Coordinates of C-alpha atoms and ligand atoms in Angstrom, one line a residue:
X82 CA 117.2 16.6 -47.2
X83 CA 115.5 14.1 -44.5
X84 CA 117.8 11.6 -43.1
X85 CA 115.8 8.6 -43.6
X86 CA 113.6 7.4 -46.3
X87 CA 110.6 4.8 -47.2
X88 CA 110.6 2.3 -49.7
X89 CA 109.3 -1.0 -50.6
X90 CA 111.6 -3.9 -49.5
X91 CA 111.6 -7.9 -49.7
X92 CA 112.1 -9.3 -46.5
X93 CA 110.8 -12.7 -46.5
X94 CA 111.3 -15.4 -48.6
X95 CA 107.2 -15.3 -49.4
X96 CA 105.1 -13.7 -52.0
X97 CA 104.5 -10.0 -51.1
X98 CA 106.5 -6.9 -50.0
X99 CA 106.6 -4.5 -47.0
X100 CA 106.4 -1.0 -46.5
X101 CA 109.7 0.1 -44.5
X102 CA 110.0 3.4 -43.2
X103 CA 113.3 4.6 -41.6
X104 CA 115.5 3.4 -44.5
X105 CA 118.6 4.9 -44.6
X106 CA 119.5 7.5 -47.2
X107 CA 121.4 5.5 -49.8
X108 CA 125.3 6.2 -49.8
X109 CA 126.8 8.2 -52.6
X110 CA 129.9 6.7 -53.9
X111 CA 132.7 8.5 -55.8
X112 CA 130.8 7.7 -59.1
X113 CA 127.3 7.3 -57.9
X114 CA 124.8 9.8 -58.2
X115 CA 121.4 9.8 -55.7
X116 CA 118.1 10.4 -57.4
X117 CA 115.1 11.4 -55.6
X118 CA 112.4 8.9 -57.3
X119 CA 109.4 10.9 -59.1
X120 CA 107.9 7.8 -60.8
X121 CA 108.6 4.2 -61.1
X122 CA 106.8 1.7 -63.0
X123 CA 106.1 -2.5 -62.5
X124 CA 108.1 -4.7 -64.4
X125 CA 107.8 -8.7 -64.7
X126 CA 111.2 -8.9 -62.7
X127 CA 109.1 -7.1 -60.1
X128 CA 106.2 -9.5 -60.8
X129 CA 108.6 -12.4 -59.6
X130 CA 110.4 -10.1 -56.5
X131 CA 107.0 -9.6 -55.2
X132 CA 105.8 -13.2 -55.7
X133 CA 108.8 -14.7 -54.7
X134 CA 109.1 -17.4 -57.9
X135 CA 112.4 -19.5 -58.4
X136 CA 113.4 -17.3 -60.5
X137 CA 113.6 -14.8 -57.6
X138 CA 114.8 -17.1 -54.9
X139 CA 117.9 -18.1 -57.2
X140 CA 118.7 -14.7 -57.7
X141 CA 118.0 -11.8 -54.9
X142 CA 119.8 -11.9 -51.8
X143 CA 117.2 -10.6 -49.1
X144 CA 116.3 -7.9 -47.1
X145 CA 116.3 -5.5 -51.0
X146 CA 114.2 -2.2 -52.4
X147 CA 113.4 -3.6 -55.3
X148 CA 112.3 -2.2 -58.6
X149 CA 114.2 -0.6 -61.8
X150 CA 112.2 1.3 -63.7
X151 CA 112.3 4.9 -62.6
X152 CA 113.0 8.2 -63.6
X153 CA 113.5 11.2 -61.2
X154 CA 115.8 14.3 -60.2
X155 CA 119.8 14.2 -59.3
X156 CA 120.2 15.7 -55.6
X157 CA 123.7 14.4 -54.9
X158 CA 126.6 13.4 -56.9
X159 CA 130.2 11.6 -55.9
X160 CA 133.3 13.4 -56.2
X161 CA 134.2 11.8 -59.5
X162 CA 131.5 12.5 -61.0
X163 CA 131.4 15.1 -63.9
X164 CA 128.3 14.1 -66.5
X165 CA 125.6 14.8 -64.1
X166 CA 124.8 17.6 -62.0
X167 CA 122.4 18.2 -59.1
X168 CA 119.3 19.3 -60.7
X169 CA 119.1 17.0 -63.3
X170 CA 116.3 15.2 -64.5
X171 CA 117.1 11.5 -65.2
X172 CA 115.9 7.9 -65.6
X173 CA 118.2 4.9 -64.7
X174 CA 119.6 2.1 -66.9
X175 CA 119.0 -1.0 -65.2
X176 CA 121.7 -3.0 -66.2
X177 CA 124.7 -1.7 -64.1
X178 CA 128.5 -2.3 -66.7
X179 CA 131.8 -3.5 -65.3
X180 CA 133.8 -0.9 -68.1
X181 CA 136.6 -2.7 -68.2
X182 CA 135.4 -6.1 -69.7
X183 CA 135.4 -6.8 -73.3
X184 CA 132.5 -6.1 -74.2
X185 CA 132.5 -2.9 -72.6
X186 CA 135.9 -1.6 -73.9
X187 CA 134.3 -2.2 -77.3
X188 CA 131.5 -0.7 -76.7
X189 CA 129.1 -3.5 -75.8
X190 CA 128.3 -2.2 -72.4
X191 CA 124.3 -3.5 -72.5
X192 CA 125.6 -7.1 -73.0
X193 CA 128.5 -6.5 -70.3
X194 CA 130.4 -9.7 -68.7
X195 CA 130.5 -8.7 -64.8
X196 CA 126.9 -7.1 -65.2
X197 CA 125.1 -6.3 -61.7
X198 CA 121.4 -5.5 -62.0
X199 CA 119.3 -2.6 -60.2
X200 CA 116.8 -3.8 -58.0
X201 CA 117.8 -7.4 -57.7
X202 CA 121.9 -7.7 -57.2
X203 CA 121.5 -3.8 -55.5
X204 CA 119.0 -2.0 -53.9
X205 CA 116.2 -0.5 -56.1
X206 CA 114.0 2.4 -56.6
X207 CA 110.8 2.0 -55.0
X208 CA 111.7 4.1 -52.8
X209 CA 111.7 8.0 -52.1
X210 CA 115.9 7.4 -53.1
X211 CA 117.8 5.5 -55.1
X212 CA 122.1 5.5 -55.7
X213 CA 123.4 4.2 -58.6
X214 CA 126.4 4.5 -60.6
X215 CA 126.6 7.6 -63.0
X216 CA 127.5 5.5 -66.0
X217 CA 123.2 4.1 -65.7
X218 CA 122.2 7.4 -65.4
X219 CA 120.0 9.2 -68.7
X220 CA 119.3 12.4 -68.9
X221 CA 115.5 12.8 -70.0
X222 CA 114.8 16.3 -71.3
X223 CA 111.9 18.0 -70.0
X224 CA 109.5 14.7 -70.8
X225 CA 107.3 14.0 -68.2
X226 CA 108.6 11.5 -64.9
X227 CA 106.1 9.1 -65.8
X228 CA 107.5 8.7 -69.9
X229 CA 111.0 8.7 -68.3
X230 CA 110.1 5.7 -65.8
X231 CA 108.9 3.5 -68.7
X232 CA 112.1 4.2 -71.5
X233 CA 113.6 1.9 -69.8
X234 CA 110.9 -1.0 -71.0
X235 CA 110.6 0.7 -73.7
X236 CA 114.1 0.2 -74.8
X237 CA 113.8 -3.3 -74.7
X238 CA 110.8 -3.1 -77.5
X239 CA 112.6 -0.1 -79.5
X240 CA 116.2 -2.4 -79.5
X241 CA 114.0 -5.3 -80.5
X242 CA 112.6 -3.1 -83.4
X243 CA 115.8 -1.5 -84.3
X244 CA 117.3 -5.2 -84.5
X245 CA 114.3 -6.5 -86.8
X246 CA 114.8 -3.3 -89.6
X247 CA 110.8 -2.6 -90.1
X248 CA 111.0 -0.3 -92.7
X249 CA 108.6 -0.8 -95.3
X250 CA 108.2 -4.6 -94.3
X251 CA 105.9 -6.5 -92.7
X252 CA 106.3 -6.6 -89.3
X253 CA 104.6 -9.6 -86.6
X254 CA 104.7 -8.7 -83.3
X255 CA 104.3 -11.6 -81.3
X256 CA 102.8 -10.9 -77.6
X257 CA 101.4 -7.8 -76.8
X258 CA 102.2 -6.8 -73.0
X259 CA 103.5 -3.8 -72.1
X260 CA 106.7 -4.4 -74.0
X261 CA 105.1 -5.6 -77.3
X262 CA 102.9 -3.2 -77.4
X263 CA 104.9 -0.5 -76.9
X264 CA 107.2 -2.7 -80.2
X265 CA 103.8 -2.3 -82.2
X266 CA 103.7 1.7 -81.9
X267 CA 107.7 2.1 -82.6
X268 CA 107.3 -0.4 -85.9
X269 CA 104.5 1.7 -87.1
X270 CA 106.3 4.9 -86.6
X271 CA 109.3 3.4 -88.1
X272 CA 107.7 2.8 -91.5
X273 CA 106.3 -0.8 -91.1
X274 CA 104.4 -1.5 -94.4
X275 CA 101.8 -3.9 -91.9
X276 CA 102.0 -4.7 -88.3
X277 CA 100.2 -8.2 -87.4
X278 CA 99.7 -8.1 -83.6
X279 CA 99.7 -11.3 -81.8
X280 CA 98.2 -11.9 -78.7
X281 CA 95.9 -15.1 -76.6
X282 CA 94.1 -12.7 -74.7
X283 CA 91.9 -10.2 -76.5
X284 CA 91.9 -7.3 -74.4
X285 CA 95.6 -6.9 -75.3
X286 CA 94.8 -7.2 -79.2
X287 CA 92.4 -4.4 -78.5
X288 CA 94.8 -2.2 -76.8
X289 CA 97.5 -3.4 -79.8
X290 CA 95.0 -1.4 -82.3
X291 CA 95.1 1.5 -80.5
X292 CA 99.0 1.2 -80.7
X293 CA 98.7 0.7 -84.2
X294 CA 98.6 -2.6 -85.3
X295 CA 96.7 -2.7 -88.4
X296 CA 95.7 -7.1 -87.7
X297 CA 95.5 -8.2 -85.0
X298 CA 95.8 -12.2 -84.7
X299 CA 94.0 -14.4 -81.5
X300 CA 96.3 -17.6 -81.0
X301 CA 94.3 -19.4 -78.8
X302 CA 91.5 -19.0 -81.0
X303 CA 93.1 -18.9 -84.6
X304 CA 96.2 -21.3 -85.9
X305 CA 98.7 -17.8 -85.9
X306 CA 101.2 -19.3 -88.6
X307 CA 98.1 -20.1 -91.1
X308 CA 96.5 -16.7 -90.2
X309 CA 100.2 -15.0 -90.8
X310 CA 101.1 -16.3 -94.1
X311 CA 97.2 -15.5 -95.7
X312 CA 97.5 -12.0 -94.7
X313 CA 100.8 -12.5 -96.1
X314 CA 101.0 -14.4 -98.7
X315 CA 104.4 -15.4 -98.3
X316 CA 105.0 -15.1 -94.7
X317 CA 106.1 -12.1 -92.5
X318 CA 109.3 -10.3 -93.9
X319 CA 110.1 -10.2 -90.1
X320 CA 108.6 -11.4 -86.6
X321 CA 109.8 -10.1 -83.3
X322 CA 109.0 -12.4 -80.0
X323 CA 108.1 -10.4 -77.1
X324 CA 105.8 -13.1 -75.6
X325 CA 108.8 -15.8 -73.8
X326 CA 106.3 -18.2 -74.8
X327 CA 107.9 -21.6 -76.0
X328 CA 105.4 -22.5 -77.9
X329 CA 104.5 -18.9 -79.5
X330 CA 108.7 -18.8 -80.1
X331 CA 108.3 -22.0 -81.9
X332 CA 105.4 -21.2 -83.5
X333 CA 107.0 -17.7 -84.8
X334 CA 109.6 -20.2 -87.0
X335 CA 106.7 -21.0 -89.0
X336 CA 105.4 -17.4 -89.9
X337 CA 108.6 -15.8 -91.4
X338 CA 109.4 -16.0 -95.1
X339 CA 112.5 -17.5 -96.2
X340 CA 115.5 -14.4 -96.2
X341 CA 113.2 -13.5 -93.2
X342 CA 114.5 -11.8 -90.2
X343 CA 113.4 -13.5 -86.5
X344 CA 114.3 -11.2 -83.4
X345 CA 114.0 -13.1 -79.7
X346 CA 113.4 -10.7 -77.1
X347 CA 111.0 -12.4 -74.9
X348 CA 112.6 -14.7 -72.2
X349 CA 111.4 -18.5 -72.2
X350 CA 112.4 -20.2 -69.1
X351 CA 112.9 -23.5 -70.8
X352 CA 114.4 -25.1 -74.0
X353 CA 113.4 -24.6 -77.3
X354 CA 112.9 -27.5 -79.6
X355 CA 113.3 -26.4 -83.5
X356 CA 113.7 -28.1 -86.7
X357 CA 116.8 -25.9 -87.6
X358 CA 116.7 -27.3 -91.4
X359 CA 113.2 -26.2 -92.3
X360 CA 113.0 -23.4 -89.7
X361 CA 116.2 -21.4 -90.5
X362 CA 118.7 -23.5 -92.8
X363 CA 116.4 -23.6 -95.9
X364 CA 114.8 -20.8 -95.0
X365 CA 117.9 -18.6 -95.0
X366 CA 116.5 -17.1 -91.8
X367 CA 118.5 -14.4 -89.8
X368 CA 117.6 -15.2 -86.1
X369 CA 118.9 -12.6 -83.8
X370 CA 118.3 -12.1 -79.5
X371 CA 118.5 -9.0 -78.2
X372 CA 118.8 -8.0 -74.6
X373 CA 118.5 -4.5 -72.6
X374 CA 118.9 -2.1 -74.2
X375 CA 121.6 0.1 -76.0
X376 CA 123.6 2.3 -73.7
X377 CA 122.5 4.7 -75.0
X378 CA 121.9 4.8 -79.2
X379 CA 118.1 3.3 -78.2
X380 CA 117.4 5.9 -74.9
X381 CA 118.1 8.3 -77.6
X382 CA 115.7 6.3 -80.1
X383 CA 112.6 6.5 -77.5
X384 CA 113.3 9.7 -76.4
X385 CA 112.9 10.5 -79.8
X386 CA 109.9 8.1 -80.5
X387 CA 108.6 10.0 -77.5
X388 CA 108.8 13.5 -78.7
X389 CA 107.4 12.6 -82.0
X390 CA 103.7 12.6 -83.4
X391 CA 104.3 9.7 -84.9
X392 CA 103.9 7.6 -81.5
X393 CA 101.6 7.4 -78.9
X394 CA 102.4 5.7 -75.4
X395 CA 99.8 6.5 -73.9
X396 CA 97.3 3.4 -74.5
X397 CA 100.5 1.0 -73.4
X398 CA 100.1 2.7 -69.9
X399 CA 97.0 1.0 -68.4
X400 CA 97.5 2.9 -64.6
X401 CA 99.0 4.5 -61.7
X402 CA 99.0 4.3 -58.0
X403 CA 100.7 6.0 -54.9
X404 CA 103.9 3.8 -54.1
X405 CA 102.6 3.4 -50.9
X406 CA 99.8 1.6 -52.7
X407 CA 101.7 -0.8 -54.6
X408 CA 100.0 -4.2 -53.6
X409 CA 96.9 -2.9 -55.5
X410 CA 99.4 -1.9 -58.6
X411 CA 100.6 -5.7 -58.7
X412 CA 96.5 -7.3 -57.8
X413 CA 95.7 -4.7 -61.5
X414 CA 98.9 -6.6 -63.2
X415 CA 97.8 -9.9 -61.9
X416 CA 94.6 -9.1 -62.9
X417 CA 95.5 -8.9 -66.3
X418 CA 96.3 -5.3 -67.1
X419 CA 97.8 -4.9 -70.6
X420 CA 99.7 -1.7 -70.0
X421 CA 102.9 -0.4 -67.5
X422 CA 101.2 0.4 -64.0
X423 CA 103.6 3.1 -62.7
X424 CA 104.1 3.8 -58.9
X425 CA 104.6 7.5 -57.7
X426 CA 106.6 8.2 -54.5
Ligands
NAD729 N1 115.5 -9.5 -73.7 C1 115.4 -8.6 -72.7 O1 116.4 -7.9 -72.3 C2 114.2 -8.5 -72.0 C3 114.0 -7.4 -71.0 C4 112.7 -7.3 -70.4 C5 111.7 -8.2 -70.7 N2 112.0 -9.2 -71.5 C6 111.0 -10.2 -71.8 O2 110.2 -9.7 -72.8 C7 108.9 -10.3 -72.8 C8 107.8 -9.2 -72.8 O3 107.8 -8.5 -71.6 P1 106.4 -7.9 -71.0 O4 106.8 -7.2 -69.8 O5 105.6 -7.3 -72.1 O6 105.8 -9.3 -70.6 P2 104.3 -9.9 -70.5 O7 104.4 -11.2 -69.8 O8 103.4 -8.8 -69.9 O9 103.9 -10.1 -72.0 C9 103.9 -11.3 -72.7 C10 102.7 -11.3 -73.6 O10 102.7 -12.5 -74.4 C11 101.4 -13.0 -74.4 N3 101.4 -14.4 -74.8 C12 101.7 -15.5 -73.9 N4 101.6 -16.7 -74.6 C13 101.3 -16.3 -75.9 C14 101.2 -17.1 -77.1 N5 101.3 -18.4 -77.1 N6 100.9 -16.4 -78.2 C15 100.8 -15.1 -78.2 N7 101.0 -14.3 -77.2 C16 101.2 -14.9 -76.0 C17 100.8 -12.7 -73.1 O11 99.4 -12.7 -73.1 C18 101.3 -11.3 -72.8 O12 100.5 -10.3 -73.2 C19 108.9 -11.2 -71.5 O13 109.1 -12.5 -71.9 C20 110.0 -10.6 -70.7 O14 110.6 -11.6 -69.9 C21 113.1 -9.4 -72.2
ZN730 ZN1 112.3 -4.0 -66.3
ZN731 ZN1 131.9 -5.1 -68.6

């Protein structure tokens, strides 16, 4: 194995990134295990690494490899470690647990009290290495490196679909980036009666039929509520926010029926202003959040999803680029691709 390694690091406190070569080789504690990177994909937490936002600055200490989204094979494991073995092909959970909190001792590990996060507490994996602690570790069959770097997104829409019980109902899917969209095709496989795709840019609606969604809904161009509950008729058995958008969030109150389900997964950076009477109390509305994903019931879900001919990722991957070239994967993002852009080492 070389000694030193490349990878894509934040060093200023400014939008963009640099290419460092001559990083070391991450260490390998007692329970880590290092991965050599085979494909990594761009997530919004990137999107505000890379462009330096608040957000960032309040949270990433600086000189870091970011990125968390990443699948790849084991080449060294700590001495304590005994579920992985060199050889293995896996993808990484991003959200490192404590295992001795409460929630993880009763087996909440995904909503963890002391959680650390790949890629912006520790360093990441755009890089040609990354070492992280066994317990994030998923083993990923023989799928291809590129499916395994996207599960982890992809948990976040299945866990959001899981939450919302499709079966047989009908199912709005509110925001269609990568995430939603990827929500659309796991609803549909699920047994959805309808999917109602929701979207303010219509390229994403587009890509939403190819997912599956059998209406899509434009809410710039079309009051969304109004549109929901005449396809309806009595508004949506259950809508699942993958947009963060305050106003689509709000909005969303409005299309479910009353006994309806509401699942948040999108993240608003503000506060939300309801009318809890009409919007839940009289509804009788079940409003549930749901974050990460499940360590590792849902891995198990989209692995599954994956393997089946029931779902097709494929259109929610809109591109890929050598890691080396990652400044034009985030210009396609910003540009206003709908689909994951993955990064290859
Ligand atoms: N809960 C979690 O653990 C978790 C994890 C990862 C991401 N997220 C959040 O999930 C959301 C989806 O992630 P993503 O990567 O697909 O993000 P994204 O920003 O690419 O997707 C959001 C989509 O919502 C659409 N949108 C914006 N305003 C809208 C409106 N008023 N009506 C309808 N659509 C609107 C946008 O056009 C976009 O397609 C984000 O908010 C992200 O922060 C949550
Ligand atoms: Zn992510
Ligand atoms: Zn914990």
């Amino acid at each position: 194995m070389k000694d030193t390694m490349y990878g894509i690091v934040k060093a200023n406190p400014l939008p963009g990134a640099d290419i460092v070569e001559n990083l070391p080789i991450p260490a390998v504690g007692d329970r880590d295990i290092l991965v050599n990177v085979k494909a990594a994909a761009i997530c919004g937490t990137d999107m505000h690494i890379h462009g330096w936002t608040t957000w960032a600055q309040s949270r990433v200490p600086i000189p870091m490899v970011f990125g968390h989204e990443f699948a790849g094979d084991v080449v060294a494991v700590g001495s304590k470690v005994t579920e992985v073995k060199v050889g293995d092909r896996v993808a990484g959970e991003t959200h490192i647990p404590c295992n001795h909190c409460y929630q993880c001792e009763t087996d909440n590990r995904h909503i963890c009290e002391n959680m650390k996060i790949i890629g912006v507490h520790v360093p990441g994996a755009f890089a040609e290495y990354i070492s992280f602690p066994v317990d994030c570790a998923f083993k990923i069959g023989d799928i291809d490196y590129k499916l395994g770097a996207v599960l982890e997104p992809m948990g976040v829409a299945v866990h959001g679909v899981d939450a919302a019980d499709v079966k047989g109902k009908v199912v709005v899917i509110n925001g269609c980036g990568p995430i939603g969209l990827m929500a659309v095709g796991a609803a549909k496989a699920w047994g959805a009666a309808k999917v109602i795709a929701l979207d303010v840019v219509p390229g994403k609606l587009e890509v939403a039929k190819e997912m599956g969604a059998d209406v899509t809904i434009d809410s710039m161009k079309t009051d969304a509520p109004k549109a929901v509950w005449e396809e309806t008729g009595h508004g949506a058995d259950v809508v699942i926010d993958y947009t963060g958008n305050l106003t689509a969030i709000k909005s969303g109150f409005k299309m479910i029926r009353k006994g309806g389900r509401y699942v948040l997964v999108g993240l608003p950076n503000g506060k939300l202003e309801i009318d809890p009477t009409e919007d839940i109390i009289y509804k009788e509305a079940t409003v549930i959040g749901v974050t990460g994903r499940l360590m590792y019931k849902t891995w198990e879900q989209c692995l599954e999803l994956l393997n089946s001919d029931k779902f097709n990722i494929k259109p929610a991957i809109s591109g890929e680029y050598a890691l080396r070239d990652f400044e034009k994967a985030f210009d396609a993002i910003k540009a206003g691709a709908a689909g994951k852009m993955l990064l290859i080492p």
